[in-house]
Coordinates of C-alpha atoms in Angstrom, one line a residue:
Chain Z
A8 CA 0.0 0.0 0.0
Q9 CA 1.1 3.5 -0.7
S10 CA 1.3 6.4 1.7
V11 CA 2.2 10.1 1.7
T12 CA 3.6 12.3 4.4
Q13 CA 3.6 16.1 4.2
L14 CA 6.0 17.7 6.7
G15 CA 4.4 20.8 8.2
S16 CA 0.7 21.3 8.4
H17 CA 1.2 25.1 8.2
V18 CA 3.8 27.2 6.4
S19 CA 4.1 31.0 6.6
V20 CA 6.1 32.8 3.9
S21 CA 6.6 36.5 3.1
E22 CA 5.4 37.7 -0.3
G23 CA 8.3 37.3 -2.8
A24 CA 10.1 34.6 -0.7
L25 CA 10.7 31.0 -1.7
V26 CA 7.9 28.6 -1.1
L27 CA 9.0 25.0 -0.2
L28 CA 6.5 22.3 0.7
R29 CA 7.8 18.9 1.6
C30 CA 6.3 15.6 0.5
N31 CA 7.6 12.1 1.1
Y32 CA 5.9 9.0 -0.2
S33 CA 6.1 5.3 0.4
S34 CA 5.3 2.8 -2.4
S35 CA 6.4 -0.7 -3.3
V36 CA 6.6 0.2 -7.0
P37 CA 7.3 3.4 -8.8
P38 CA 4.2 5.6 -8.3
Y39 CA 2.6 8.5 -10.0
L40 CA 2.9 11.7 -7.9
F41 CA 0.8 14.8 -7.9
W42 CA 0.4 18.1 -6.2
Y43 CA -3.0 19.7 -5.9
V44 CA -4.1 23.1 -4.5
Q45 CA -7.4 23.7 -2.7
Y46 CA -8.9 27.2 -2.1
P47 CA -11.5 27.6 0.6
N48 CA -14.7 25.7 -0.1
Q49 CA -13.6 24.6 -3.5
G50 CA -12.5 21.4 -5.1
L51 CA -8.9 20.5 -5.9
Q52 CA -6.9 21.9 -8.8
L53 CA -4.0 20.0 -10.3
L54 CA -0.7 21.9 -10.0
L55 CA 1.6 19.3 -11.5
K56 CA 2.2 15.6 -11.9
Y57 CA 5.1 13.2 -12.2
T58 CA 4.5 10.1 -14.3
S59 CA 8.0 8.6 -14.8
A60 CA 9.3 11.1 -17.4
A61 CA 11.5 14.0 -16.4
T62 CA 12.2 14.2 -12.7
L63 CA 11.9 18.0 -12.6
V64 CA 8.3 18.8 -13.3
K65 CA 7.0 22.3 -14.0
G66 CA 3.4 23.1 -13.3
I67 CA 1.0 26.0 -13.3
N68 CA 1.4 29.3 -11.5
G69 CA 5.2 29.0 -11.4
F70 CA 5.3 25.9 -9.2
E71 CA 7.7 23.0 -9.8
A72 CA 8.6 19.8 -8.1
E73 CA 11.5 17.4 -8.2
F74 CA 11.1 13.6 -8.0
K75 CA 14.0 12.1 -6.0
K76 CA 13.7 8.3 -5.9
S77 CA 16.6 7.9 -3.5
E78 CA 14.9 10.1 -1.0
T79 CA 11.3 9.1 -1.9
S80 CA 10.5 12.7 -2.0
F81 CA 8.5 15.0 -4.3
H82 CA 8.9 18.5 -2.8
L83 CA 7.1 21.5 -4.3
T84 CA 8.7 24.9 -4.8
K85 CA 8.0 28.3 -6.1
P86 CA 10.8 30.9 -6.2
S87 CA 8.6 33.9 -5.3
A88 CA 5.4 33.7 -3.3
H89 CA 2.4 35.7 -4.3
M90 CA -0.5 36.6 -2.1
S91 CA -2.7 34.5 -4.4
D92 CA -0.7 31.4 -3.4
A93 CA -2.4 31.3 0.0
A94 CA -4.3 28.0 0.0
E95 CA -4.0 24.4 1.1
Y96 CA -1.7 22.1 -0.8
F97 CA -1.9 18.4 -1.1
C98 CA 0.6 15.9 -2.3
A99 CA -0.9 12.6 -3.6
V100 CA 0.3 9.3 -4.9
S101 CA -1.4 6.8 -7.2
L102 CA -0.5 3.4 -8.6
K103 CA -1.8 2.1 -12.0
A104 CA -2.2 -1.4 -10.4
A105 CA -4.4 0.1 -7.8
G106 CA -6.9 1.7 -10.1
N107 CA -5.0 5.0 -10.0
K108 CA -7.0 6.0 -6.9
L109 CA -5.2 8.8 -5.1
T110 CA -3.8 8.6 -1.6
F111 CA -3.3 12.1 -0.2
G112 CA -1.1 13.5 2.4
G113 CA -2.6 15.6 5.3
G114 CA -2.1 18.9 3.5
T115 CA 0.0 22.0 4.1
R116 CA -1.8 25.3 4.6
V117 CA 0.3 28.2 3.2
L118 CA -0.1 31.7 4.6
V119 CA 1.5 34.5 2.6
K120 CA 2.5 37.6 4.6
P121 CA 2.6 41.0 2.8
Chain S
D19 CA -15.1 21.0 -21.6
T20 CA -17.2 22.2 -18.8
G21 CA -15.4 20.5 -16.0
V22 CA -16.7 18.2 -13.3
S23 CA -19.9 19.4 -11.7
Q24 CA -21.5 18.3 -8.4
D25 CA -25.0 18.9 -7.0
P26 CA -25.9 20.1 -4.5
R27 CA -23.0 22.2 -3.3
H28 CA -24.3 22.2 0.3
K29 CA -26.6 19.9 2.1
I30 CA -27.8 20.2 5.7
T31 CA -29.8 17.3 7.0
K32 CA -30.9 15.8 10.3
R33 CA -29.5 12.7 11.7
G34 CA -31.2 9.6 10.4
Q35 CA -32.3 11.1 7.1
N36 CA -31.1 9.9 3.7
V37 CA -29.2 12.1 1.3
T38 CA -28.1 11.7 -2.3
F39 CA -25.4 13.6 -4.2
R40 CA -24.9 13.7 -7.9
C41 CA -21.7 14.0 -9.9
D42 CA -21.4 14.8 -13.6
P43 CA -17.9 14.0 -14.9
I44 CA -16.1 15.5 -17.8
S45 CA -17.6 14.0 -21.0
E46 CA -15.7 11.0 -22.3
H47 CA -14.0 10.5 -19.0
N48 CA -14.6 6.8 -18.3
R49 CA -13.3 6.8 -14.8
L50 CA -15.1 8.4 -11.9
Y51 CA -13.9 8.6 -8.3
W52 CA -15.5 9.6 -5.0
Y53 CA -13.5 10.9 -2.1
R54 CA -14.5 12.2 1.4
Q55 CA -12.6 15.1 3.0
T56 CA -13.1 15.9 6.7
L57 CA -12.1 19.3 8.1
G58 CA -8.3 19.7 8.2
Q59 CA -7.6 16.4 6.5
G60 CA -6.7 15.3 3.0
P61 CA -9.3 13.6 0.9
E62 CA -9.8 9.8 1.4
F63 CA -10.8 7.4 -1.3
L64 CA -14.3 6.0 -1.2
T65 CA -15.0 4.2 -4.5
Y66 CA -14.4 4.3 -8.2
F67 CA -16.1 3.3 -11.4
Q68 CA -14.9 2.5 -14.9
N69 CA -17.8 3.2 -17.1
E70 CA -20.8 1.7 -15.3
A71 CA -18.8 -0.9 -13.3
Q72 CA -17.9 -0.2 -9.7
L73 CA -14.4 -1.6 -9.4
E74 CA -13.4 -0.9 -5.9
K75 CA -14.9 0.2 -2.6
S76 CA -13.0 1.4 0.4
R77 CA -13.6 0.0 3.8
L78 CA -14.7 3.5 4.7
L79 CA -17.8 2.9 2.6
S80 CA -20.1 1.3 5.1
D81 CA -23.3 -0.5 4.1
R82 CA -25.1 2.8 4.6
F83 CA -23.3 4.2 1.6
S84 CA -24.1 3.2 -2.0
A85 CA -22.9 4.6 -5.3
E86 CA -24.1 4.1 -8.8
R87 CA -23.1 5.0 -12.3
P88 CA -26.0 3.5 -14.2
K89 CA -25.1 4.5 -17.8
G90 CA -21.5 5.2 -17.4
S91 CA -22.0 9.0 -17.3
F92 CA -23.2 10.7 -14.1
S93 CA -22.9 9.1 -10.7
T94 CA -24.9 9.3 -7.5
L95 CA -23.7 8.7 -3.9
E96 CA -26.4 7.9 -1.4
I97 CA -26.0 7.9 2.4
Q98 CA -28.8 6.2 4.3
R99 CA -29.6 6.9 8.0
T100 CA -27.0 9.7 8.2
E101 CA -24.9 10.1 11.3
Q102 CA -23.0 13.2 12.6
G103 CA -19.8 11.5 11.6
D104 CA -20.8 11.6 8.0
S105 CA -20.4 15.4 8.0
A106 CA -17.7 16.1 5.4
M107 CA -17.0 17.4 2.0
Y108 CA -17.7 14.8 -0.7
L109 CA -15.6 15.2 -3.7
C110 CA -16.0 13.7 -7.2
A111 CA -13.2 13.4 -9.8
S112 CA -13.0 12.0 -13.2
S113 CA -10.2 10.8 -15.5
K114 CA -9.5 9.1 -18.8
T115 CA -7.7 5.7 -18.5
S116 CA -5.7 6.5 -21.6
S117 CA -4.2 9.8 -20.1
S118 CA -1.5 10.4 -17.6
Y119 CA -3.9 9.5 -14.9
E120 CA -4.5 12.9 -13.5
Q121 CA -7.9 13.3 -12.0
Y122 CA -10.1 16.4 -12.4
F123 CA -12.1 17.3 -9.3
G124 CA -15.5 18.9 -9.0
P125 CA -16.3 21.6 -6.4
G126 CA -17.5 19.1 -3.9
T127 CA -20.7 18.7 -1.8
R128 CA -20.5 19.8 1.8
L129 CA -22.7 17.7 4.0
T130 CA -23.6 18.8 7.5
V131 CA -25.6 16.4 9.7
T132 CA -27.3 18.0 12.7

């Protein structure tokens, strides 16, 4: 079975500063990895995905993530935070053999200070 | 492409009542997933369909829960004899099996059981 751990349930950054959200996964086989963003009272929007191609993945809104197999990590970064980045971020893993159902981490809420 | 839609967006019901939620996936998406998200947590998988076939149900899906996708298009999730512990956001997502497996989420139905 696969699992996801997101380190830090809350992260506070200043506008213009680096955003770094940590995600570690556990899987018996190479998984697919995703980052989703959720704004209050809304569904989840896909930011980016890793599906065994390039290990550095670029997504929407200036976010990117790097898959590191040796560290079983898929951390999300953005060089310069914007006020609109304030939201909750979820890392998720899926396996083709398991119907591609998503297993999510607990989420990290990002607060952006002006 | 109109996205995944869910109805209703909010539902308040009294304990013991039955409720039914509807999800309309993106057209031509043959997979449809249901997730439940409680406050401050990541979404948890409930069940999924490929076309009209229900292929997997989580142990979270007690016998009070039933889901259908009768014609392989929209899906319904019914909860019978609701309990306060059923209060959550119910999220629907759809995907193509031939794509890179990303799932597109609807806005969710927030259920409050009083």
